[in-house]
Short mmCIF file of C-alpha atoms in Angstrom, two decimals:
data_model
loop_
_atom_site.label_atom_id
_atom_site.label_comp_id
_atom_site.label_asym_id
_atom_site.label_seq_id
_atom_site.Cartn_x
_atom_site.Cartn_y
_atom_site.Cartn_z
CA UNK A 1215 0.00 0.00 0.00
CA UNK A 1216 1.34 3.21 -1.03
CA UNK A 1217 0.38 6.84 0.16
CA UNK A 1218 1.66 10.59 -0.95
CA UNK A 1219 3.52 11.84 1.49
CA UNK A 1220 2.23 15.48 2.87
CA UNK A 1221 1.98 16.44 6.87
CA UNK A 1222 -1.96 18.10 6.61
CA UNK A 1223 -3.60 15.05 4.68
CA UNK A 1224 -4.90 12.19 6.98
CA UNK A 1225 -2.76 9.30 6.87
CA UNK A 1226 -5.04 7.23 4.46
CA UNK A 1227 -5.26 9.81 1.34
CA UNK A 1228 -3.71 9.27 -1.55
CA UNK A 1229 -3.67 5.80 -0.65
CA UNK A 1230 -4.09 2.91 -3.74
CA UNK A 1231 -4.28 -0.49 -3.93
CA UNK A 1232 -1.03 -2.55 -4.51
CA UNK A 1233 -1.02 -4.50 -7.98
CA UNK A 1234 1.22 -7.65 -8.37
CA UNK A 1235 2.57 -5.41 -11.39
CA UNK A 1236 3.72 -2.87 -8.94
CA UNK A 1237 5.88 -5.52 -6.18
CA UNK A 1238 9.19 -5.17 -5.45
CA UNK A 1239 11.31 -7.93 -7.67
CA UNK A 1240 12.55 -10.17 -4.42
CA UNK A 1241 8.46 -10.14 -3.19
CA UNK A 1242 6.57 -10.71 -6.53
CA UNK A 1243 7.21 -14.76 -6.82
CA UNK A 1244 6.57 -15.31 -3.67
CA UNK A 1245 2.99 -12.43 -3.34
CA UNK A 1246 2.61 -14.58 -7.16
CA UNK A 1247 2.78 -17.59 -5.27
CA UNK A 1248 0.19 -16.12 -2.55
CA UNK A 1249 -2.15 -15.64 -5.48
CA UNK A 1250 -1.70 -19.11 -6.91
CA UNK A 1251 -2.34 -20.65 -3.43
CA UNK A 1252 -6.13 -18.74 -2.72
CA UNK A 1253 -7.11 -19.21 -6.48
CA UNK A 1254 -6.30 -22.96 -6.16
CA UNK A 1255 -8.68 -22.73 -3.03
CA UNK A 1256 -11.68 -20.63 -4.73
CA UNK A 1257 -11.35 -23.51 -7.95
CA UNK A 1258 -11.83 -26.15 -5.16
CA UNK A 1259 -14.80 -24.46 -3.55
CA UNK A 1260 -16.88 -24.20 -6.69
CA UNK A 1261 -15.79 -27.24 -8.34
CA UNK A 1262 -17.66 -29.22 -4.99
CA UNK A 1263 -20.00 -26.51 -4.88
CA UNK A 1264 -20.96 -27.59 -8.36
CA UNK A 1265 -20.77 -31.17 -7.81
CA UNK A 1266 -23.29 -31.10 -5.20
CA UNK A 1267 -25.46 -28.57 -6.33
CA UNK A 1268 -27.08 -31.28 -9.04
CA UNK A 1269 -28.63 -32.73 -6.04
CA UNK A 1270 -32.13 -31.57 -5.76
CA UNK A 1271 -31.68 -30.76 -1.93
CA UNK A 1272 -28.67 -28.49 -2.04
CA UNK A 1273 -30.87 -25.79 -2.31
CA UNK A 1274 -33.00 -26.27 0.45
CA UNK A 1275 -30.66 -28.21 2.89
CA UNK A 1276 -26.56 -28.12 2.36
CA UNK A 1277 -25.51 -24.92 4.20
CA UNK A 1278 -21.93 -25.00 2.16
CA UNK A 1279 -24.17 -22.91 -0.17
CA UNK A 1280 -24.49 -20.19 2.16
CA UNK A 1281 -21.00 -20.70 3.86
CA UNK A 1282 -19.27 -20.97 0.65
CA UNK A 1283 -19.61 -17.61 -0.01
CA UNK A 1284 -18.50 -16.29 3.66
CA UNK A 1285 -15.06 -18.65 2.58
CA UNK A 1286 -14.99 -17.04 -1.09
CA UNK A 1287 -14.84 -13.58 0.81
CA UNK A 1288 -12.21 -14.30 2.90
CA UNK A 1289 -10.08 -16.04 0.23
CA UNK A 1290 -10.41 -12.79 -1.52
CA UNK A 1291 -10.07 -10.81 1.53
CA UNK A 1292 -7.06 -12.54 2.43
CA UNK A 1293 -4.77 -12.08 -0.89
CA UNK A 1294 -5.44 -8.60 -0.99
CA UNK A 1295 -4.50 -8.12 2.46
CA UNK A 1296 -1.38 -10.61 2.24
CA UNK A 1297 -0.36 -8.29 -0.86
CA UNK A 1298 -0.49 -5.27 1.02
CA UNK A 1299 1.64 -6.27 3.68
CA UNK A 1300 -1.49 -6.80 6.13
CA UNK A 1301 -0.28 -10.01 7.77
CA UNK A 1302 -1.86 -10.09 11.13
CA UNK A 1303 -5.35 -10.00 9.55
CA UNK A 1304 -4.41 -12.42 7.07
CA UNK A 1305 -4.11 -15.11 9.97
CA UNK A 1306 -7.31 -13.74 11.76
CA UNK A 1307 -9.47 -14.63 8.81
CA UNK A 1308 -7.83 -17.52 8.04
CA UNK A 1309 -9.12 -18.40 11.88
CA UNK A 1310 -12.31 -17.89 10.84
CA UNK A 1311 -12.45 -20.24 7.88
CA UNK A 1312 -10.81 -23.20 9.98
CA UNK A 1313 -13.89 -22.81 12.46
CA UNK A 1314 -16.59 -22.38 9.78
CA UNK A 1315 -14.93 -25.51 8.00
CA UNK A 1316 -15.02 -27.61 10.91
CA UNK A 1317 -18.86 -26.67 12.17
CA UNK A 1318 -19.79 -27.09 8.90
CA UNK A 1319 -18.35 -30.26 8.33
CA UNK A 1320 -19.61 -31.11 11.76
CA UNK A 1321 -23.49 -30.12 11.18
CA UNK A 1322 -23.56 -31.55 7.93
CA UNK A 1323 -22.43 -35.01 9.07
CA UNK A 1324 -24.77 -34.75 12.11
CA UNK A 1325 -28.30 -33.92 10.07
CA UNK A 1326 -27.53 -34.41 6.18
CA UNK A 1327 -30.88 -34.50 5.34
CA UNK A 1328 -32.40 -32.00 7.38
CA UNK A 1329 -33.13 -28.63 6.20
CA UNK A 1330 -31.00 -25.48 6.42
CA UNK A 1331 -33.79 -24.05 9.05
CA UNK A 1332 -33.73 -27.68 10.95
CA UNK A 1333 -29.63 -27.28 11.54
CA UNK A 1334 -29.59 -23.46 12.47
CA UNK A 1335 -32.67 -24.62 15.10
CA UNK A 1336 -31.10 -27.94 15.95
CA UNK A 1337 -27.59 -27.06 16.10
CA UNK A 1338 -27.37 -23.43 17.32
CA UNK A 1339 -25.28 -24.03 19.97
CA UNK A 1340 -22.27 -25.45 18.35
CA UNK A 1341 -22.90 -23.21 15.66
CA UNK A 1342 -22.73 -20.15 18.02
CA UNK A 1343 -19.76 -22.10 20.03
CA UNK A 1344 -16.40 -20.45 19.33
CA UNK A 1345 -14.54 -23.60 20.23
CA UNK A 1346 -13.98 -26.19 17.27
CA UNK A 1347 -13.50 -30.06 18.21
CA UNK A 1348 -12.95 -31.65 15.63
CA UNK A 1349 -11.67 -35.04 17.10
CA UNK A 1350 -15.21 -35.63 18.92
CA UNK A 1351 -17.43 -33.94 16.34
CA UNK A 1352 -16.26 -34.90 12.90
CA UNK A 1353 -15.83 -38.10 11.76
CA UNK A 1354 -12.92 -38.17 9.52
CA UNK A 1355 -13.98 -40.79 7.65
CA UNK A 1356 -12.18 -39.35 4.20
CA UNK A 1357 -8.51 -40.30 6.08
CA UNK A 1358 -7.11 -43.17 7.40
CA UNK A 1359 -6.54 -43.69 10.90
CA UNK A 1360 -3.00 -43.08 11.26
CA UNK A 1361 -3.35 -39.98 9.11
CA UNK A 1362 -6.58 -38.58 11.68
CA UNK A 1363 -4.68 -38.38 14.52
CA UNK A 1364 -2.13 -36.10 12.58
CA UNK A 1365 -4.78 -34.39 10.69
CA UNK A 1366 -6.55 -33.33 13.91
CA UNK A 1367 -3.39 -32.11 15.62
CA UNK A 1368 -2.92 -30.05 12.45
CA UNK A 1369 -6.00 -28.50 12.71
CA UNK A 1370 -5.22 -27.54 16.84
CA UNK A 1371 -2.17 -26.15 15.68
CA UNK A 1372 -3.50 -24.06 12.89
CA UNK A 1373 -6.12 -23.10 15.21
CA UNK A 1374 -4.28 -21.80 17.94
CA UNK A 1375 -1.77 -20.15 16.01
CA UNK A 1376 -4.53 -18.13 14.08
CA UNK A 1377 -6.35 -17.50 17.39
CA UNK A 1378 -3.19 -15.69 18.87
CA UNK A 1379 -4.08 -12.63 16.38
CA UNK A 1380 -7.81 -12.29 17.35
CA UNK A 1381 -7.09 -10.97 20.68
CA UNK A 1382 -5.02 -7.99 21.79
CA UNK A 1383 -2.95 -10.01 24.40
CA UNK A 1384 0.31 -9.03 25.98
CA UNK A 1385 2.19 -11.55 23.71
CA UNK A 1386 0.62 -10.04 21.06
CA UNK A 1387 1.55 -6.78 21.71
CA UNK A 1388 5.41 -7.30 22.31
CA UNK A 1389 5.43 -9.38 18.98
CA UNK A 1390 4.19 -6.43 17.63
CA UNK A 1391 6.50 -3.73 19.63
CA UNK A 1392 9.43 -5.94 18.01
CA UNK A 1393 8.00 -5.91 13.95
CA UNK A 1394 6.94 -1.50 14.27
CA UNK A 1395 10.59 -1.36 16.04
CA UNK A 1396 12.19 -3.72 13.13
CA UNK A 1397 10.49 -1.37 10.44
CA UNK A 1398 8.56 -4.08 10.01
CA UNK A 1399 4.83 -2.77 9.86
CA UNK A 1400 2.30 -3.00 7.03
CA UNK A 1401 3.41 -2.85 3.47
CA UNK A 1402 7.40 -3.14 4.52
CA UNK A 1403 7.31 -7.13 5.02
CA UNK A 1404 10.69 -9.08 4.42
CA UNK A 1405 10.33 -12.01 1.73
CA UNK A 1406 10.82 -14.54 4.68
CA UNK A 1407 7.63 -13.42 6.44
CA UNK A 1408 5.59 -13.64 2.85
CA UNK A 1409 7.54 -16.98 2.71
CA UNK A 1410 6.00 -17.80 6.07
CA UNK A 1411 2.50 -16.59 5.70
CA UNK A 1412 2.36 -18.77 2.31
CA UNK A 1413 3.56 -22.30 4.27
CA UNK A 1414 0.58 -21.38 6.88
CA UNK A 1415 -2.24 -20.41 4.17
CA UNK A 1416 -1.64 -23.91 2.03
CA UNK A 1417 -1.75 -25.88 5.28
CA UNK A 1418 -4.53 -24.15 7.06
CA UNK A 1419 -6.46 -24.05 3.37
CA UNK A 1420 -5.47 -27.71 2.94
CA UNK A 1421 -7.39 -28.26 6.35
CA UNK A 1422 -10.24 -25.98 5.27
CA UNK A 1423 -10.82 -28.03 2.32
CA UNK A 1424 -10.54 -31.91 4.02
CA UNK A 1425 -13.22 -30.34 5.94
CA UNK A 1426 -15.76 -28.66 3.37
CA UNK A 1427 -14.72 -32.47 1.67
CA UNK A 1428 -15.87 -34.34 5.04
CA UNK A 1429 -19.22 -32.21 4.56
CA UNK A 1430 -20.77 -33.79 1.27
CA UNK A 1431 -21.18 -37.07 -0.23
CA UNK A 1432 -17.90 -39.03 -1.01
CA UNK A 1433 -19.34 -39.14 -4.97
CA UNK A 1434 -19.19 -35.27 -5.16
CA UNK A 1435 -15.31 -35.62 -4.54
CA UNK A 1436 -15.20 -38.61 -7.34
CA UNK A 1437 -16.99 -36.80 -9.58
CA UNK A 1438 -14.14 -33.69 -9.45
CA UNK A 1439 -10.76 -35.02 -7.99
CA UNK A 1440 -10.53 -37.79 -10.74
CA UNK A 1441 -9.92 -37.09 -14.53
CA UNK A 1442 -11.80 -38.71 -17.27
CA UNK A 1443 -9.03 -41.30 -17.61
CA UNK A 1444 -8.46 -41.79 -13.76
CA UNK A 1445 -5.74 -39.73 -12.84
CA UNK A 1446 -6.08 -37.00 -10.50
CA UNK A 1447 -6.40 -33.88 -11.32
CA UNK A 1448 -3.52 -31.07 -11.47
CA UNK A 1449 -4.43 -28.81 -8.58
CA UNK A 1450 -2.30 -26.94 -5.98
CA UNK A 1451 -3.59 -28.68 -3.30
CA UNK A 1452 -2.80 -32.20 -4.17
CA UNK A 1453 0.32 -31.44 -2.73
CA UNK A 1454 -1.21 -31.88 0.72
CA UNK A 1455 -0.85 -35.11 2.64
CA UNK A 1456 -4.18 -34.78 3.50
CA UNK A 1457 -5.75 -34.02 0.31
CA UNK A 1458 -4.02 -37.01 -1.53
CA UNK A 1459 -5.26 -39.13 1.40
CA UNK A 1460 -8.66 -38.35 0.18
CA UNK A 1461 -7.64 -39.31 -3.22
CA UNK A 1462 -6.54 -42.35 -1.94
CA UNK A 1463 -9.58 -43.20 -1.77
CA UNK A 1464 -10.94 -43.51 -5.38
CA UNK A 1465 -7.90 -46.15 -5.98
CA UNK A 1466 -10.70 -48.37 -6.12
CA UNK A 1467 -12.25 -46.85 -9.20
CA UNK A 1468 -12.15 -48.71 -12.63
CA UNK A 1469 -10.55 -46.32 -14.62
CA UNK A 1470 -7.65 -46.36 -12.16
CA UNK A 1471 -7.38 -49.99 -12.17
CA UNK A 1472 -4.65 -50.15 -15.83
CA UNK A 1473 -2.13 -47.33 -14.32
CA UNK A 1474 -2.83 -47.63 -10.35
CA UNK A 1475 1.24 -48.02 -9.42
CA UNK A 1476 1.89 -44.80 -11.69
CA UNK A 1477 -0.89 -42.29 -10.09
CA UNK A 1478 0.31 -43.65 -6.46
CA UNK A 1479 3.48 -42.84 -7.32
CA UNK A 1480 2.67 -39.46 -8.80
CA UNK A 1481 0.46 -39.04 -6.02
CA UNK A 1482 3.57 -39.17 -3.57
CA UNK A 1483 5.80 -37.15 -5.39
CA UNK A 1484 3.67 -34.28 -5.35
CA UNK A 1485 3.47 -34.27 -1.62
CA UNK A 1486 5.13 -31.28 -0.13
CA UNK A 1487 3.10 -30.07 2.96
#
């Protein structure tokens, strides 16, 4: 974010909005890289959004229809901030979609087939909780065992790290005291802290989705994850463990059947986070 400088103007005039165009030549791969990561995440969201939306019900009962677009905001929300330099908020929002993902994956696996109006009614107090709990409330069905123990001490991690950004704690405010005395405020970010920021927003995304993925039927995943010929698709976020887990589970498909060793193996090579 860039302002004119001038002592009688209030701080935010002359202010404009940051273009990947305009980034310094050490930030722009990795702000590029930023902007690869949340796109990857919006293409996910529709694609299941589509998927499930042939079902007759979606309308009436699914509430990713309504969340989806409180998780396309942020998304958006987030790489503008994370381009501007606006960290902090970056990892307050992404707090949010980790507890919308794991309610809704919660509600959704708790009354499918109930209405939207049934689950607000029925539900409203782990709705309105602030709390997620994912190891008693979702059943993570989409992963193997081994692999739900990790995924669920991912998700505490990613959640408590986020959450220390909501509040204005002491530790807070001396991490803060160090970056404003390091020159380090909004807009004047080093390329390790965009580095950082990016390594948290694919795994906490990578969570978000497994999630939104534990919410619908297993066929809505098929029906996306899987090319024509069997292979999975080329997507950012197959290079989560937890995502390929989840493809993992269409091995069993026929179309997979003539070249299963070569997508496992390409299926473990992409893994990087």
């Amino acid at each position: 974010m860039s302002a004119d400088s001038g002592d009688d103007k209030p701080v935010w005039q002359g202010m404009k909005r940051t273009s990947l165009d305009d980034l310094q030549s050490d930030k722009a791969p990795h702000l590029r890289r930023t902007h690869e990561i949340m796109w990857a995440y919006l293409g996910g969201l529709r694609a299941i959004n589509l998927s499930i939306s042939r079902n007759p019900t979606y309308r009436g009962n699914h509430l990713l229809r309504y969340l989806s677009q409180e998780l396309i905001e942020g998304a958006i929300a987030i790489e503008i901030l994370a381009i501007e330099g606006v960290q902090a908020v970056v990892k307050r929002e992404l707090r949010f979609v980790l507890e919308a993902s794991a309610k809704l994956a919660s509600v959704e696996q708790s009354g499918y087939d109930k209405t939207v109006e049934e689950k607000l009614n029925e539900y409203r107090d782990r709705l309105q909780s602030h709390r997620i709990s994912v190891q008693r409330e979702v059943d993570l069905n989409l992963l193997p065992v081994a692999l739900q123990h990790e995924f669920i001490r991912e998700v505490g991690w990613l959640y408590g790290t986020t959450s220390s950004f909501v509040h204005w704690t002491v530790d807070q405010i001396e991490r803060r005291i160090k970056s404003v005395e390091a020159g380090r405020v909004a807009g004047q970010e080093t390329v390790d802290d965009i580095m950082e920021l990016n390594a948290l927003l694919e795994r906490a995304l990578a969570a978000s989705l497994t999630l939104v993925f534990h919410s619908v039927p297993k066929s809505a995943i098929g029906d996306w994850i899987l090319d024509g010929d069997g292979n999975t698709i080329d997507w950012y976020f197959t290079q989560s463990k937890f995502i390929a887990a989840v493809d993992a589970e269409f091995d069993y498909k026929h179309e997979r059947q003539s070249h299963l060793d070569a997508i496992k193996a390409t299926r473990a090579a992409r893994i990087r986070f």
